[in-house]
Amino acid sequence: MPRPVSPLPRIRLFATGGTIAGAQTAGRGYRAAALSIEALVAAVPQLSSLAQLDIEQVAKLGSQDMTETVWRKLAARTQAALDDPAIAGAVITHGTDTMEETGYFLNLVVHSEKPIVLVGAMRPATAMSADGPMNLFNAVAVAATPAARARGVLIVANDEIHFAREVAKTNTTQLGTFHSGHRGLAGLVNAGRPHFYAPPVRRHTAASEFVLTPRTALPRVDIVFAHAGMDRALIDAAVAAGARGLVIAGVGDGNLGAPALAACAAAVKNGVAVVRSSRTGGGVVERNIEIDDNRLGFIAADELNPQKARVLLILALTRTGDPRALQEMFTT
Ligand code: SIN
């Protein structure tokens, strides 16, 4: 007998580890990525009311160990899933520490209008009042609704829906760690009932210009954190280590002192792309305010924080090394 066709959407659920799959150890500690995706799904039987889930364990790590190799695998697996007409959307479980970077990477390289939702948790799965089960339930609900289409990669946590491009982790341990300071929330989700606000304005997913193939080499891009009394040593060390791009987490409006500035100017002359972002955690870094970007050949990060600027610069450098073309990518 043929199986009856389920009216529920089919969602591909990829797992990478993180605290959402964490298990407490003796004392105050816990081990991220201890539990399998099967165990996480079994803990939320209500998921079966939302979607048919196809599950796949892509990696099993704390997201501090996330690598470009795993990013590429996730991107390829997500693209393949969403190219399947039977699949309505994708959910990816992920540690919260670097979730914004993985989400933004996928936002730029996966070409699909179908929903892609990353989800994590701040408390391990075995902790008192773990937040993972509701976050997972909400993430699947968001991925299963057609209203989430064409919104780019989304991050669901703490009853909120964030755009991967806009969100940042802002607190070490608290549940409300994710903030989208500049452009606000993508929406809210109450016990599986999503409410969406305005769509994103910058290019993403189906409209992204970045195409990742197995042969695309991703260049080394380093982040250097600026501070009072900074010299040029770390900038020179990054260039010597082979960086093709540098993101400066500058003081204030993406500034840096004279010795570091001179090192960045020398790096540009040697073909290294230099992006000025800010260590402040908010605001726009504009061109040519205290630093003459036109003369020095620097790129302003616009509103991207240093870790997001690094993701974009890695991909942008696969297309061009021209500072003006790179700047255009940062503003679009
Ligand atoms: C991690 O990012 O893997 C650990 C922290 C978390 O998931 O909240």
Coordinates of C-alpha atoms and ligand atoms in Angstrom, one line a residue:
M1 CA 0.0 0.0 0.0
P2 CA 1.4 3.5 -0.8
R3 CA 2.0 5.6 2.2
P4 CA -0.5 8.5 2.7
V5 CA 0.9 11.8 1.7
S6 CA 1.5 14.0 4.7
P7 CA 0.1 17.6 4.6
L8 CA 3.0 18.8 6.6
P9 CA 6.0 20.4 5.0
R10 CA 9.2 18.5 4.7
I11 CA 12.1 20.2 6.5
R12 CA 15.8 19.2 6.3
L13 CA 17.4 19.5 9.8
F14 CA 21.2 19.7 9.9
A15 CA 23.0 19.4 13.1
T16 CA 26.5 20.8 13.9
G17 CA 26.6 20.6 17.7
G18 CA 26.8 23.6 20.2
T19 CA 25.3 24.1 23.6
I20 CA 21.9 23.2 22.2
A21 CA 23.4 19.7 22.1
G22 CA 25.4 20.2 25.3
A23 CA 25.4 18.0 28.4
Q24 CA 26.4 19.1 31.8
T25 CA 29.5 17.6 33.4
A26 CA 30.3 17.4 37.1
G27 CA 30.4 20.8 38.8
R28 CA 29.5 24.0 36.8
G29 CA 30.7 22.9 33.5
Y30 CA 29.2 21.3 30.4
R31 CA 30.4 19.7 27.1
A32 CA 29.0 21.3 23.9
A33 CA 27.9 18.9 21.1
A34 CA 27.6 15.9 23.4
L35 CA 24.1 14.8 22.2
S36 CA 23.1 13.7 18.7
I37 CA 20.4 15.4 16.7
E38 CA 18.2 12.3 17.1
A39 CA 18.3 12.9 20.9
L40 CA 17.4 16.6 20.5
V41 CA 14.5 15.8 18.2
A42 CA 13.3 13.0 20.6
A43 CA 13.1 15.6 23.4
V44 CA 10.6 17.7 21.4
P45 CA 7.8 15.3 20.3
Q46 CA 5.7 18.4 19.4
L47 CA 7.9 18.8 16.3
S48 CA 5.8 16.1 14.6
S49 CA 2.9 18.6 14.6
L50 CA 4.9 21.1 12.5
A51 CA 6.8 19.2 9.8
Q52 CA 8.2 16.0 8.5
L53 CA 11.9 16.1 9.5
D54 CA 14.8 14.7 7.5
I55 CA 17.8 14.8 9.9
E56 CA 21.5 14.8 9.2
Q57 CA 24.4 15.3 11.5
V58 CA 26.9 17.4 9.5
A59 CA 29.4 18.1 12.4
K60 CA 29.6 17.6 16.1
L61 CA 31.5 20.5 17.6
G62 CA 31.4 23.6 19.8
S63 CA 31.1 26.5 17.4
Q64 CA 34.4 28.0 18.6
D65 CA 35.8 25.1 16.5
M66 CA 33.8 26.0 13.4
T67 CA 35.9 26.0 10.2
E68 CA 35.6 27.1 6.6
T69 CA 35.6 23.4 5.7
V70 CA 32.4 22.9 7.7
W71 CA 30.9 26.1 6.3
R72 CA 31.5 24.7 2.8
K73 CA 30.0 21.4 3.7
L74 CA 26.9 23.0 5.3
A75 CA 26.5 25.3 2.3
A76 CA 26.7 22.4 -0.2
R77 CA 24.3 20.2 1.9
T78 CA 21.8 23.1 2.4
Q79 CA 21.9 24.0 -1.3
A80 CA 21.3 20.4 -2.3
A81 CA 18.4 20.1 0.1
L82 CA 16.7 23.2 -1.0
D83 CA 17.2 22.4 -4.7
D84 CA 15.0 19.3 -4.0
P85 CA 11.4 20.3 -4.8
A86 CA 10.1 18.0 -1.9
I87 CA 12.0 20.1 0.7
A88 CA 10.3 23.3 2.0
G89 CA 13.1 24.7 4.1
A90 CA 16.2 24.0 6.2
V91 CA 17.0 24.3 9.9
I92 CA 20.6 24.1 11.2
T93 CA 21.4 23.6 14.9
H94 CA 24.6 25.5 15.8
G95 CA 26.5 26.8 18.8
T96 CA 25.7 30.4 19.5
D97 CA 29.3 31.6 19.7
T98 CA 29.9 31.9 16.0
M99 CA 26.4 31.3 14.7
E100 CA 26.2 34.9 13.3
E101 CA 29.3 34.1 11.1
T102 CA 28.0 30.8 9.8
G103 CA 24.6 32.3 9.2
Y104 CA 26.0 35.3 7.3
F105 CA 28.2 33.0 5.2
L106 CA 25.2 30.9 4.2
N107 CA 23.2 34.1 3.6
L108 CA 25.8 35.0 0.9
V109 CA 26.5 31.6 -0.8
V110 CA 23.2 29.6 -0.7
H111 CA 21.0 30.4 -3.6
S112 CA 17.4 29.8 -2.7
E113 CA 14.3 31.6 -1.6
K114 CA 13.3 28.8 0.7
P115 CA 13.6 29.4 4.5
I116 CA 17.0 28.7 6.1
V117 CA 17.0 29.0 9.9
L118 CA 19.9 28.6 12.3
V119 CA 19.1 27.8 15.9
G120 CA 21.0 27.3 19.1
A121 CA 20.7 27.6 22.9
M122 CA 22.4 29.3 25.7
R123 CA 21.8 26.5 28.2
P124 CA 22.9 22.9 27.7
A125 CA 20.2 20.4 26.8
T126 CA 20.5 18.8 30.3
A127 CA 20.4 22.0 32.3
M128 CA 17.5 23.2 34.4
S129 CA 15.1 25.2 32.2
A130 CA 17.0 24.5 29.0
D131 CA 16.1 26.9 26.2
G132 CA 17.0 24.5 23.3
P133 CA 13.7 22.6 23.0
M134 CA 11.5 25.7 22.5
N135 CA 14.1 27.3 20.3
L136 CA 14.2 24.2 18.1
F137 CA 10.4 24.1 18.0
N138 CA 10.2 27.8 17.0
A139 CA 13.0 27.3 14.4
V140 CA 11.1 24.5 12.7
A141 CA 7.9 26.5 12.8
V142 CA 9.7 29.4 11.1
A143 CA 11.3 27.2 8.4
A144 CA 7.9 25.5 7.8
T145 CA 6.0 28.7 7.0
P146 CA 6.0 30.1 3.4
A147 CA 6.1 33.6 5.0
A148 CA 9.7 33.0 5.8
R149 CA 10.6 32.7 2.1
A150 CA 13.0 35.3 0.5
R151 CA 14.1 36.7 3.9
G152 CA 17.6 35.4 3.7
V153 CA 19.1 33.3 6.5
L154 CA 17.4 33.7 9.8
I155 CA 18.4 33.0 13.4
V156 CA 15.8 32.0 15.9
A157 CA 16.4 32.2 19.7
N158 CA 14.6 33.4 22.7
D159 CA 11.3 33.8 20.9
E160 CA 12.9 36.2 18.4
I161 CA 13.7 35.9 14.7
H162 CA 16.8 37.8 13.5
F163 CA 18.4 38.3 10.1
A164 CA 21.8 36.6 10.0
R165 CA 23.3 39.7 8.5
E166 CA 22.1 42.0 11.3
V167 CA 22.4 39.8 14.4
A168 CA 25.2 39.7 16.9
K169 CA 25.8 37.7 20.1
T170 CA 26.2 40.4 22.8
N171 CA 26.2 38.6 26.1
T172 CA 28.4 35.7 27.4
T173 CA 25.7 33.6 29.0
Q174 CA 22.2 35.2 29.1
L175 CA 19.3 33.9 27.1
G176 CA 18.7 37.3 25.4
T177 CA 22.2 37.4 24.0
F178 CA 21.2 38.0 20.4
H179 CA 20.6 41.6 19.3
S180 CA 20.0 43.2 15.9
G181 CA 20.9 46.7 16.8
H182 CA 20.8 48.5 13.5
R183 CA 17.8 47.4 11.5
G184 CA 15.8 45.5 14.1
L185 CA 14.2 42.1 14.4
A186 CA 13.0 40.0 11.4
G187 CA 10.1 39.0 13.6
L188 CA 8.9 37.3 16.8
V189 CA 7.8 33.7 17.3
N190 CA 5.4 32.7 20.1
A191 CA 5.3 29.0 20.8
G192 CA 5.6 28.1 17.1
R193 CA 3.5 31.1 15.8
P194 CA 5.8 33.3 13.7
H195 CA 5.1 37.1 13.1
F196 CA 7.3 38.7 10.5
Y197 CA 8.3 42.4 10.1
A198 CA 9.9 44.2 7.2
P199 CA 12.0 42.1 4.8
P200 CA 15.8 42.6 4.6
V201 CA 17.2 45.3 2.4
R202 CA 20.7 44.0 1.4
R203 CA 21.4 41.4 -1.2
H204 CA 21.2 37.8 0.0
T205 CA 20.8 34.2 -0.9
A206 CA 19.0 34.0 -4.3
A207 CA 20.2 37.5 -5.3
S208 CA 23.8 37.1 -4.0
E209 CA 26.6 37.4 -6.5
F210 CA 28.9 34.9 -4.7
V211 CA 29.1 31.4 -6.1
L212 CA 31.0 28.8 -4.2
T213 CA 32.3 25.8 -6.1
P214 CA 34.5 23.0 -4.7
R215 CA 37.4 24.8 -6.5
T216 CA 36.8 28.2 -5.0
A217 CA 39.8 29.0 -2.8
L218 CA 38.8 31.1 0.2
P219 CA 41.6 33.6 1.1
R220 CA 43.0 34.1 4.5
V221 CA 41.5 37.1 6.2
D222 CA 42.5 38.2 9.7
I223 CA 40.9 40.5 12.3
V224 CA 43.2 42.8 14.2
F225 CA 41.7 44.5 17.3
A226 CA 42.8 48.1 17.8
H227 CA 43.6 49.6 21.2
A228 CA 45.3 52.6 22.9
G229 CA 49.1 52.4 22.4
M230 CA 48.8 50.0 19.5
D231 CA 51.9 49.4 17.3
R232 CA 52.2 47.7 13.9
A233 CA 53.4 44.3 15.0
L234 CA 50.1 42.3 14.7
I235 CA 49.3 43.9 11.3
D236 CA 52.7 43.0 10.0
A237 CA 52.4 39.5 11.4
A238 CA 49.1 39.0 9.7
V239 CA 50.5 40.1 6.4
A240 CA 53.6 37.9 6.9
A241 CA 51.3 34.9 7.7
G242 CA 49.7 35.3 4.2
A243 CA 46.6 37.3 4.9
R244 CA 45.0 38.7 1.7
G245 CA 42.6 40.7 3.7
L246 CA 42.6 42.4 7.0
V247 CA 39.7 43.6 9.1
I248 CA 40.5 46.2 11.7
A249 CA 38.3 46.2 14.7
G250 CA 39.1 49.9 15.0
V251 CA 38.5 52.2 18.0
G252 CA 35.4 54.4 17.7
D253 CA 34.6 55.1 14.1
G254 CA 37.0 52.4 12.8
N255 CA 40.1 54.5 13.7
L256 CA 43.6 53.3 14.5
G257 CA 46.7 55.1 15.7
A258 CA 49.6 56.3 13.4
P259 CA 51.9 53.2 13.6
A260 CA 49.1 50.8 12.8
L261 CA 47.7 53.1 10.1
A262 CA 51.1 53.1 8.5
A263 CA 51.2 49.3 8.6
C264 CA 47.8 49.1 7.0
A265 CA 48.8 51.6 4.3
A266 CA 51.9 49.5 3.5
A267 CA 49.7 46.3 3.5
V268 CA 47.4 47.9 0.8
K269 CA 50.5 48.7 -1.3
N270 CA 51.4 45.0 -1.1
G271 CA 47.9 44.0 -2.4
V272 CA 46.2 43.3 0.9
A273 CA 42.6 44.5 1.2
V274 CA 42.1 46.5 4.5
V275 CA 38.6 46.9 5.9
R276 CA 37.9 49.3 8.7
S277 CA 35.2 48.1 11.1
S278 CA 34.7 49.1 14.7
R279 CA 35.2 47.5 18.1
T280 CA 32.3 49.6 19.6
G281 CA 29.5 47.1 18.8
G282 CA 27.3 49.6 17.0
G283 CA 27.1 52.3 14.4
V284 CA 28.2 52.8 10.8
V285 CA 31.9 53.2 9.8
E286 CA 31.8 55.7 7.0
R287 CA 34.5 56.6 4.5
N288 CA 36.9 59.5 4.7
I289 CA 35.9 60.9 8.1
E290 CA 39.2 60.9 10.2
I291 CA 41.0 58.6 7.8
D292 CA 41.5 59.4 4.1
D293 CA 40.2 56.1 2.7
N294 CA 40.4 57.3 -0.8
R295 CA 44.1 58.1 -0.6
L296 CA 45.0 55.0 1.5
G297 CA 42.9 52.5 -0.5
F298 CA 40.9 51.3 2.6
I299 CA 37.4 49.9 2.6
A300 CA 34.8 51.0 5.2
A301 CA 32.8 48.2 6.8
D302 CA 29.6 50.2 6.8
E303 CA 27.5 48.6 9.7
L304 CA 29.1 45.2 9.7
N305 CA 30.9 44.2 12.9
P306 CA 34.4 42.8 12.5
Q307 CA 33.4 39.1 12.3
K308 CA 30.8 39.8 9.7
A309 CA 33.1 42.1 7.7
R310 CA 35.6 39.2 7.7
V311 CA 33.0 36.8 6.2
L312 CA 32.1 39.3 3.5
L313 CA 35.7 40.1 2.7
I314 CA 36.6 36.4 2.3
L315 CA 33.9 36.0 -0.3
A316 CA 34.4 39.4 -1.9
L317 CA 38.1 38.6 -2.5
T318 CA 37.1 35.5 -4.5
R319 CA 35.7 38.1 -7.0
T320 CA 38.0 41.1 -7.0
G321 CA 40.9 42.8 -5.2
D322 CA 39.9 46.2 -6.4
P323 CA 39.1 48.4 -3.3
R324 CA 36.4 50.3 -5.1
A325 CA 34.6 47.1 -6.2
L326 CA 35.1 45.7 -2.7
Q327 CA 33.6 48.9 -1.2
E328 CA 30.6 48.5 -3.4
M329 CA 30.0 45.0 -2.1
F330 CA 30.1 46.3 1.5
T331 CA 27.4 48.8 0.7
T332 CA 25.1 46.5 -1.2
Ligands
SIN1 C1 29.1 27.0 21.1 O1 29.0 28.1 20.4 O2 29.2 25.9 20.5 C2 29.0 27.1 22.6 C3 28.1 28.1 23.1 C4 26.7 28.0 22.7 O3 26.3 27.2 21.9 O4 25.9 28.7 23.3

